[in-house]
CSV table of C-alpha atoms and ligand atoms in Angstrom, one decimal:
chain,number,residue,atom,x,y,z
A,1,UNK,CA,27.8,63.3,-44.7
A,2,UNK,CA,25.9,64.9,-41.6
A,3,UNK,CA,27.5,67.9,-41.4
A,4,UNK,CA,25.8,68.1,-45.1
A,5,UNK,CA,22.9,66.7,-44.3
A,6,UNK,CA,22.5,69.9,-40.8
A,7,UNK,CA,23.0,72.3,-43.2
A,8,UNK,CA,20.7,71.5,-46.2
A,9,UNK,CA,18.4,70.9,-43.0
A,10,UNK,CA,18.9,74.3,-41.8
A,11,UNK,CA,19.0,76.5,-45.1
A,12,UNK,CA,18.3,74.8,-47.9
A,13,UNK,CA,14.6,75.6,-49.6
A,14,UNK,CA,12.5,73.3,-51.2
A,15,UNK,CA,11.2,74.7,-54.2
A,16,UNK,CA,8.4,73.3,-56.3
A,17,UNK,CA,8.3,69.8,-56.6
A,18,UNK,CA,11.8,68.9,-57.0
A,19,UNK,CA,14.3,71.7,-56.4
A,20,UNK,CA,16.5,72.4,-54.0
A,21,UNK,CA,17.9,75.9,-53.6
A,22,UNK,CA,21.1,75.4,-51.5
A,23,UNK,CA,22.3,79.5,-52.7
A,24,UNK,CA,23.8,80.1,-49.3
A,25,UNK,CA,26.4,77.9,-49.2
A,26,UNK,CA,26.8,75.8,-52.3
A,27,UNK,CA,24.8,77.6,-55.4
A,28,UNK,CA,25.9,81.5,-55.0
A,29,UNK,CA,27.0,82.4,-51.5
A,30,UNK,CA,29.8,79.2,-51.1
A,31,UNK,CA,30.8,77.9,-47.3
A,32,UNK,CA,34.8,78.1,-47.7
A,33,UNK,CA,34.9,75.2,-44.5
A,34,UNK,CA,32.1,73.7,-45.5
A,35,UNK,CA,33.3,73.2,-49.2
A,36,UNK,CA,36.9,72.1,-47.5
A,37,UNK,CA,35.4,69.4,-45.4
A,38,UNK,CA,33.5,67.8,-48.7
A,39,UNK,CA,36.7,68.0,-50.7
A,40,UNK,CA,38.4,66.3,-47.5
A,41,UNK,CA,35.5,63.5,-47.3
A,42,UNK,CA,35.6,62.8,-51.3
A,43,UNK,CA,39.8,62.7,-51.1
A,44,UNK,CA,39.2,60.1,-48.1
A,45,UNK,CA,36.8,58.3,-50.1
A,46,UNK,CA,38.7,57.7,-53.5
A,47,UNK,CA,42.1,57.8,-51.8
A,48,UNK,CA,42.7,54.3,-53.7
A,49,UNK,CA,42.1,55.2,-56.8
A,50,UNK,CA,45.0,56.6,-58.1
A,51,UNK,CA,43.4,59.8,-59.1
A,52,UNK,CA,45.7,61.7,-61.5
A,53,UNK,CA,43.0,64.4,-62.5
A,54,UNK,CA,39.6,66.0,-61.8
A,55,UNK,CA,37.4,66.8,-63.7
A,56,UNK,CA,34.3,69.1,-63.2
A,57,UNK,CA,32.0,71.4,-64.9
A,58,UNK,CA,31.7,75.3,-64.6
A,59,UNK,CA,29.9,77.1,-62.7
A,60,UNK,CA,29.1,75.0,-59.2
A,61,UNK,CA,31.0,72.2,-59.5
A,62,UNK,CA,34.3,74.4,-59.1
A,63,UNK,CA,34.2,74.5,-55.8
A,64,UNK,CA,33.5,71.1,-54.3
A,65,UNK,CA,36.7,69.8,-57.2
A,66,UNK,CA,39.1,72.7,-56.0
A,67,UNK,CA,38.5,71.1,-52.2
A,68,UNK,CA,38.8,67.7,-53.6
A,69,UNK,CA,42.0,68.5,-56.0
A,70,UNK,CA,43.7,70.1,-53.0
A,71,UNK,CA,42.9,67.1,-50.4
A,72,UNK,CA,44.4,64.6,-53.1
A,73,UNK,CA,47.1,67.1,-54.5
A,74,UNK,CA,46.0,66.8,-58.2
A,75,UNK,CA,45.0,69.1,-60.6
A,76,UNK,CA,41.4,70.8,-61.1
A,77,UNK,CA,40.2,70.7,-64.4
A,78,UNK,CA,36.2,72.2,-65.8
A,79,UNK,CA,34.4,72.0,-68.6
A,80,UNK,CA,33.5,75.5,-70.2
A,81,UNK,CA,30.1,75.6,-71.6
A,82,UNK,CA,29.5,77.7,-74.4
A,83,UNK,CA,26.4,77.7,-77.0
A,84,UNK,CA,29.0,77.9,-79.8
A,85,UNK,CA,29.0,74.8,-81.9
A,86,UNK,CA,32.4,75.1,-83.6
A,87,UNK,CA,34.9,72.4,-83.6
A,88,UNK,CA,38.3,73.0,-83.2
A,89,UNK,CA,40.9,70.5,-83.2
A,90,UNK,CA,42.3,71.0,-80.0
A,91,UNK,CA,39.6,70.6,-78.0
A,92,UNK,CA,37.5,67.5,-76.6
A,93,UNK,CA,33.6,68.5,-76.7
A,94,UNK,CA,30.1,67.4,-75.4
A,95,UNK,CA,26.6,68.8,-75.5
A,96,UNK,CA,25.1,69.0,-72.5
A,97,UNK,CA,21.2,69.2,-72.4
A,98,UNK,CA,19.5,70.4,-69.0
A,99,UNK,CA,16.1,69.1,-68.7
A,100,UNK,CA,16.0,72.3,-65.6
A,101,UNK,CA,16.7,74.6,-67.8
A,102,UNK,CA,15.8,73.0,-71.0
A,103,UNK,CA,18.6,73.9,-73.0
A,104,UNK,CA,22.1,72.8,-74.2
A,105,UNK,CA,25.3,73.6,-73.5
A,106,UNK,CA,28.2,72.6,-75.1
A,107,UNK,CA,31.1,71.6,-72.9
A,108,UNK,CA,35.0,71.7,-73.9
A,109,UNK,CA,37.7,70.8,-72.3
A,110,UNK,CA,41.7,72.0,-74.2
A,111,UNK,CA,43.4,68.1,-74.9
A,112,UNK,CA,46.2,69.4,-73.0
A,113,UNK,CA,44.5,69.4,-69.7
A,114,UNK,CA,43.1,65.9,-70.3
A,115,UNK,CA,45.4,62.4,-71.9
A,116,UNK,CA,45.2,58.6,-72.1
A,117,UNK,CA,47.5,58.8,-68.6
A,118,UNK,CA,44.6,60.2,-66.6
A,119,UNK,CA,42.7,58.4,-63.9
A,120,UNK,CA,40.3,60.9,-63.5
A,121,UNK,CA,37.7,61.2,-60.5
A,122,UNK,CA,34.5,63.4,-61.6
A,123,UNK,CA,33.1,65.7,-59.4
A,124,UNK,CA,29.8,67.7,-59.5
A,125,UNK,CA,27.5,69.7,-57.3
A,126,UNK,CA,24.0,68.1,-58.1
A,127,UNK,CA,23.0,65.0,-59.7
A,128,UNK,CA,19.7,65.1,-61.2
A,129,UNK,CA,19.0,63.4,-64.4
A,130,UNK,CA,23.0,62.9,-64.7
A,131,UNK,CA,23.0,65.1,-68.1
A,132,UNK,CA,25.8,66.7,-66.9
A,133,UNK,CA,28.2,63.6,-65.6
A,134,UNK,CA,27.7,61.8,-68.6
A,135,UNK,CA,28.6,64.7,-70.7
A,136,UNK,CA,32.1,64.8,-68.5
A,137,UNK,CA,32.3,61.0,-69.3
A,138,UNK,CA,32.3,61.5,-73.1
A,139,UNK,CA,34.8,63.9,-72.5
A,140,UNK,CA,37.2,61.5,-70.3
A,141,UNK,CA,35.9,58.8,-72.7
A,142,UNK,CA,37.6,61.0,-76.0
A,143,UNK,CA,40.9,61.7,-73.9
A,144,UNK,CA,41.1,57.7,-73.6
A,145,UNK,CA,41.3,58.6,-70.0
A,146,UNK,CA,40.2,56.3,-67.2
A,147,UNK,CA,37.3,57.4,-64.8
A,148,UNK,CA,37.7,55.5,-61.4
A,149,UNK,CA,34.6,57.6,-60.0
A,150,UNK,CA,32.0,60.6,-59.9
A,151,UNK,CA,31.8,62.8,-56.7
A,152,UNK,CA,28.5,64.6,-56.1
A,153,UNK,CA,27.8,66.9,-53.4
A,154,UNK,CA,23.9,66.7,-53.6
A,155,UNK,CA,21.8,63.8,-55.3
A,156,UNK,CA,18.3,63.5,-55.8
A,157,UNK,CA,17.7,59.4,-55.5
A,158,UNK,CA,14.2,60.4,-56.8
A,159,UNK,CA,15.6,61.1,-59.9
A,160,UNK,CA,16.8,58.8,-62.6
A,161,UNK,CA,20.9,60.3,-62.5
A,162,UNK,CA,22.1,57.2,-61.1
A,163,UNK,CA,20.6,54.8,-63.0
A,164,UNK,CA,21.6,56.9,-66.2
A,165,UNK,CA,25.5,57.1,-64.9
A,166,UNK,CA,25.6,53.5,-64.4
A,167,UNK,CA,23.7,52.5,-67.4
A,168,UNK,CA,26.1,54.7,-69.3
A,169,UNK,CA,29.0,52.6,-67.7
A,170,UNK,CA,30.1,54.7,-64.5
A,171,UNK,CA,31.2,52.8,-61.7
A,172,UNK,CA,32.3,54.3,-57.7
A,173,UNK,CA,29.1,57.2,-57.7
A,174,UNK,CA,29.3,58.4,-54.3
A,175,UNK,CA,27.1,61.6,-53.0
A,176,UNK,CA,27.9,63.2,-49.9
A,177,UNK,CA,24.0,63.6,-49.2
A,178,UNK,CA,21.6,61.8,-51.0
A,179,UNK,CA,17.4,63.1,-51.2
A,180,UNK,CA,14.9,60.4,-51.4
A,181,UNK,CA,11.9,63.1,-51.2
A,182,UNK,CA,11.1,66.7,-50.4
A,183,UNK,CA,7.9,66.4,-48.2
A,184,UNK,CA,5.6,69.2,-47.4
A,185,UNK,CA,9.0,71.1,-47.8
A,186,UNK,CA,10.8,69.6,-45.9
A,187,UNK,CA,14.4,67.6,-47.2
A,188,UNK,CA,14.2,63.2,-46.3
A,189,UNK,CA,17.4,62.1,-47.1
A,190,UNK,CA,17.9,58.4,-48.4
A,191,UNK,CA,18.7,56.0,-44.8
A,192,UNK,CA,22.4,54.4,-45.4
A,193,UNK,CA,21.7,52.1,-42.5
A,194,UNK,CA,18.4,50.7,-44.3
A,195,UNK,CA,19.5,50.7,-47.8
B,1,G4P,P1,21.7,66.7,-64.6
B,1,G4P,O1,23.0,67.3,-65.0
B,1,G4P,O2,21.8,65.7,-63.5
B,1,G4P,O3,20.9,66.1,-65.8
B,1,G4P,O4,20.7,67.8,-64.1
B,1,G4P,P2,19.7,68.8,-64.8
B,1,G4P,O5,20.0,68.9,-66.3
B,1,G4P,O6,18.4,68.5,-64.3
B,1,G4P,O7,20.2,70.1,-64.1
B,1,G4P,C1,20.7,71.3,-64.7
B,1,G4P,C2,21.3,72.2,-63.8
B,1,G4P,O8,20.5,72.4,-62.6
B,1,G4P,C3,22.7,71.8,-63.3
B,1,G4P,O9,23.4,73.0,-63.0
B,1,G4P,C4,22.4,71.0,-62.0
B,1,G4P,O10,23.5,71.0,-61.2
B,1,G4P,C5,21.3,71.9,-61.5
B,1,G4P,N1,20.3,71.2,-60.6
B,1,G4P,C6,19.6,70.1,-60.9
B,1,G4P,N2,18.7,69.9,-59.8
B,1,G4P,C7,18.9,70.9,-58.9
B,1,G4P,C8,18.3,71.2,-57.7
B,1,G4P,O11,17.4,70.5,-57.2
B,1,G4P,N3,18.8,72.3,-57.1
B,1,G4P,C9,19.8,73.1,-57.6
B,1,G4P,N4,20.2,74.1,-56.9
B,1,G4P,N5,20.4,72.8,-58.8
B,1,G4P,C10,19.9,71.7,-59.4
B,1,G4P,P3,24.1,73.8,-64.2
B,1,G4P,O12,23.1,74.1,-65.3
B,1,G4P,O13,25.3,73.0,-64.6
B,1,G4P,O14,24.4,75.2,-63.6
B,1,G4P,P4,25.6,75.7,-62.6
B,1,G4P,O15,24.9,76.1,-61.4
B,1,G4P,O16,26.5,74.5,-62.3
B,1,G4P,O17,26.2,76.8,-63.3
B,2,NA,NA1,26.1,71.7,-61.8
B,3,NA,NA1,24.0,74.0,-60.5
């Protein structure tokens, strides 16, 4: 998506050796019409799919699903993360480790939000290592929902998240912008014409 693409040109920050600090429009600060147009570009994209349901994970991936739930008129739903490890009936769970952060969250979803009728469309703000869509597969996986594809605003091809989400069985992963290398700084984004 170029109008993506412009902006992580223009303010994103390359930090390190691999991160990407997008805090002024996507991470912290959030673009309201920049956050619209990706929800509008990921409806267009799985407008076939029959999605019934969203599902995202707190904090950043909020945004990007609210824009996507409201260009396909279906409900939002995220996973909370919390450190507490106690299981309740009610609620379908996943840990979550971030090799970033180098921790583990556990994520929870209430079974009322989530049932065997869903076809549910994931949607996240970065995929990395892809810790965090598989983690919101085992969650669609224990609804006996149906995934019919993962949304990501920002992926780092360098990185092994793909090959992890389609290892694990994910099918339809589309990223609106997709890095193949940060270079002296600067953001190279993966050609779609010479793919
Ligand atoms: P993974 O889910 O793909 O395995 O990613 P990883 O564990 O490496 O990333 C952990 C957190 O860091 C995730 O956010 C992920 O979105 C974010 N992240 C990964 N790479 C980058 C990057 O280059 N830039 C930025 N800005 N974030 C990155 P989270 O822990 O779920 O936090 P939240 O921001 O959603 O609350
Ligand atoms: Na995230
Ligand atoms: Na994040």
């Amino acid at each position: 998506m170029k109008e993506l693409e412009k902006r992580i040109q223009a303010d994103g920050r390359v930090l390190g050796k691999n991160i990407l600090k997008v805090d002024s429009f996507l991470n912290h600060q959030i673009d309201p019409q920049l956050m619209q147009d990706m929800g509008k570009e990921f409806a267009r994209f799985f407008a076939d799919e029959g999605v019934t349901k969203i599902l995202t994970i707190e904090a950043s991936g909020i945004a990007p699903a609210v824009m996507a739930g409201l260009a396909l008129d279906v409900p939002v739903v995220f996973g909370r993360k919390s450190k507490s490890q106690i299981l309740t009936d009610d609620a379908l769970t996943a840990d979550v480790y971030s090799y970033t952060k180098q921790t583990t969250n556990q994520i929870r979803v209430d079974k009322r939000f989530l049932t065997a009728d869903d076809r549910v469309l994931l949607i996240d703000d970065f995929l990395a290592n892809g810790q965090a869509l598989l983690g919101l597969k085992a969650i669609a996986d224990q609804a006996n929902a149906s995934i019919v594809g993962s949304g990501i605003v920002i992926e780092k091809a360098f990185q092994q998240g793909r090959q992890n989400a389609l290892d694990a069985g994910l099918t339809n992963v589309h990223s609106l912008a997709r890095i193949a290398a940060f270079e002296d700084g600067q953001v190279l984004f993966v050609n779609e014409e010479t793919e």
